[in-house]
Coordinates of C-alpha atoms in Angstrom, one line a residue:
X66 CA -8.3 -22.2 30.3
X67 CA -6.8 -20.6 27.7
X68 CA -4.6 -17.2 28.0
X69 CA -5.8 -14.0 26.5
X70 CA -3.5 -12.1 24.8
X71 CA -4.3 -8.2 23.1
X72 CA -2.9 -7.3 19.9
X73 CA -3.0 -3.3 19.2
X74 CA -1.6 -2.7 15.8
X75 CA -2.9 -0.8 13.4
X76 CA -1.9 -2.9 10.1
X77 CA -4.2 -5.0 9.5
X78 CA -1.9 -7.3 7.4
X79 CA 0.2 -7.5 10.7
X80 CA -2.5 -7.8 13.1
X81 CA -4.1 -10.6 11.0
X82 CA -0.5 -12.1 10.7
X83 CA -0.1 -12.2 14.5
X84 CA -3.5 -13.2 14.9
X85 CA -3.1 -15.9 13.5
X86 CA 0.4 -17.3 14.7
X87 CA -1.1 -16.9 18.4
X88 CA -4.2 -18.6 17.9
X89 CA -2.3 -21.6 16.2
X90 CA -0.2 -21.8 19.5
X91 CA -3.8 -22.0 21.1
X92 CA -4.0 -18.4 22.5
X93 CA -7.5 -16.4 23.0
X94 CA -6.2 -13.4 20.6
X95 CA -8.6 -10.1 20.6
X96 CA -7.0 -7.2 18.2
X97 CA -7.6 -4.0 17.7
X98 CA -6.5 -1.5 15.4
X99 CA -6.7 1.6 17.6
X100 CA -5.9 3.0 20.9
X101 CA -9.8 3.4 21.9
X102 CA -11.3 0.6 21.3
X103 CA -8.6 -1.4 23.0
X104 CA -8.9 0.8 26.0
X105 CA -12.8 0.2 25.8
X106 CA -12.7 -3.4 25.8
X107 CA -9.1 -4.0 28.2
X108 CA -11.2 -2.4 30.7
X109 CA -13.9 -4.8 30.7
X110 CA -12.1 -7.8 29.8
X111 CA -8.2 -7.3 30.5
X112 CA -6.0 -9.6 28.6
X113 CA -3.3 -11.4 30.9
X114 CA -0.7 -9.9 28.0
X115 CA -0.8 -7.1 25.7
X116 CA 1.2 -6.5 22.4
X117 CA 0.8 -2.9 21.5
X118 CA 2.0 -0.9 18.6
X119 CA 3.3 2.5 19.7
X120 CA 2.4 4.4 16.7
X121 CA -1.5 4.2 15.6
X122 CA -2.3 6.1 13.0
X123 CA -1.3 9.4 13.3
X124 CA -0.4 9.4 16.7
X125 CA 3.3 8.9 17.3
X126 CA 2.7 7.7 21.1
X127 CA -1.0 5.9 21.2
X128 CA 1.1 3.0 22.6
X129 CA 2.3 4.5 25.3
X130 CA -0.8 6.5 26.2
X131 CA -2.8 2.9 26.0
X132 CA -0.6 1.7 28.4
X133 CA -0.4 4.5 30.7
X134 CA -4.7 4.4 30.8

């Protein structure tokens, strides 16, 4: 079984870029480019780790809010 891992970063050039670089490695990889949609689907299928951006879009602390829901 592979581990699932949760990208939250609101480049796409970046997300794809990590993406990517995980799944080579043989990671399950789900991203998201904002803090609600991540939320949405971590809480039906949490990821055994999460990268998260702390800034999405305009809000300076999304990151941090993600991780506090």
């Amino acid at each position: 079984m592979s581990r699932r891992i949760a990208i939250v970063e609101d480049d796409p050039a970046i997300r794809a870029n990590y993406s990517e670089a995980l799944r080579k490695h043989g990671f399950e990889v789900s991203a998201y480019a904002g803090r609600a949609e991540a939320l949405a689907a971590m809480r039906e299928r949490p990821p055994d780790l999460a990268f998260i951006d702390i800034v999405l879009g305009s809000d300076a602390d999304a990151g941090f809010a993600l991780c506090r829901d």
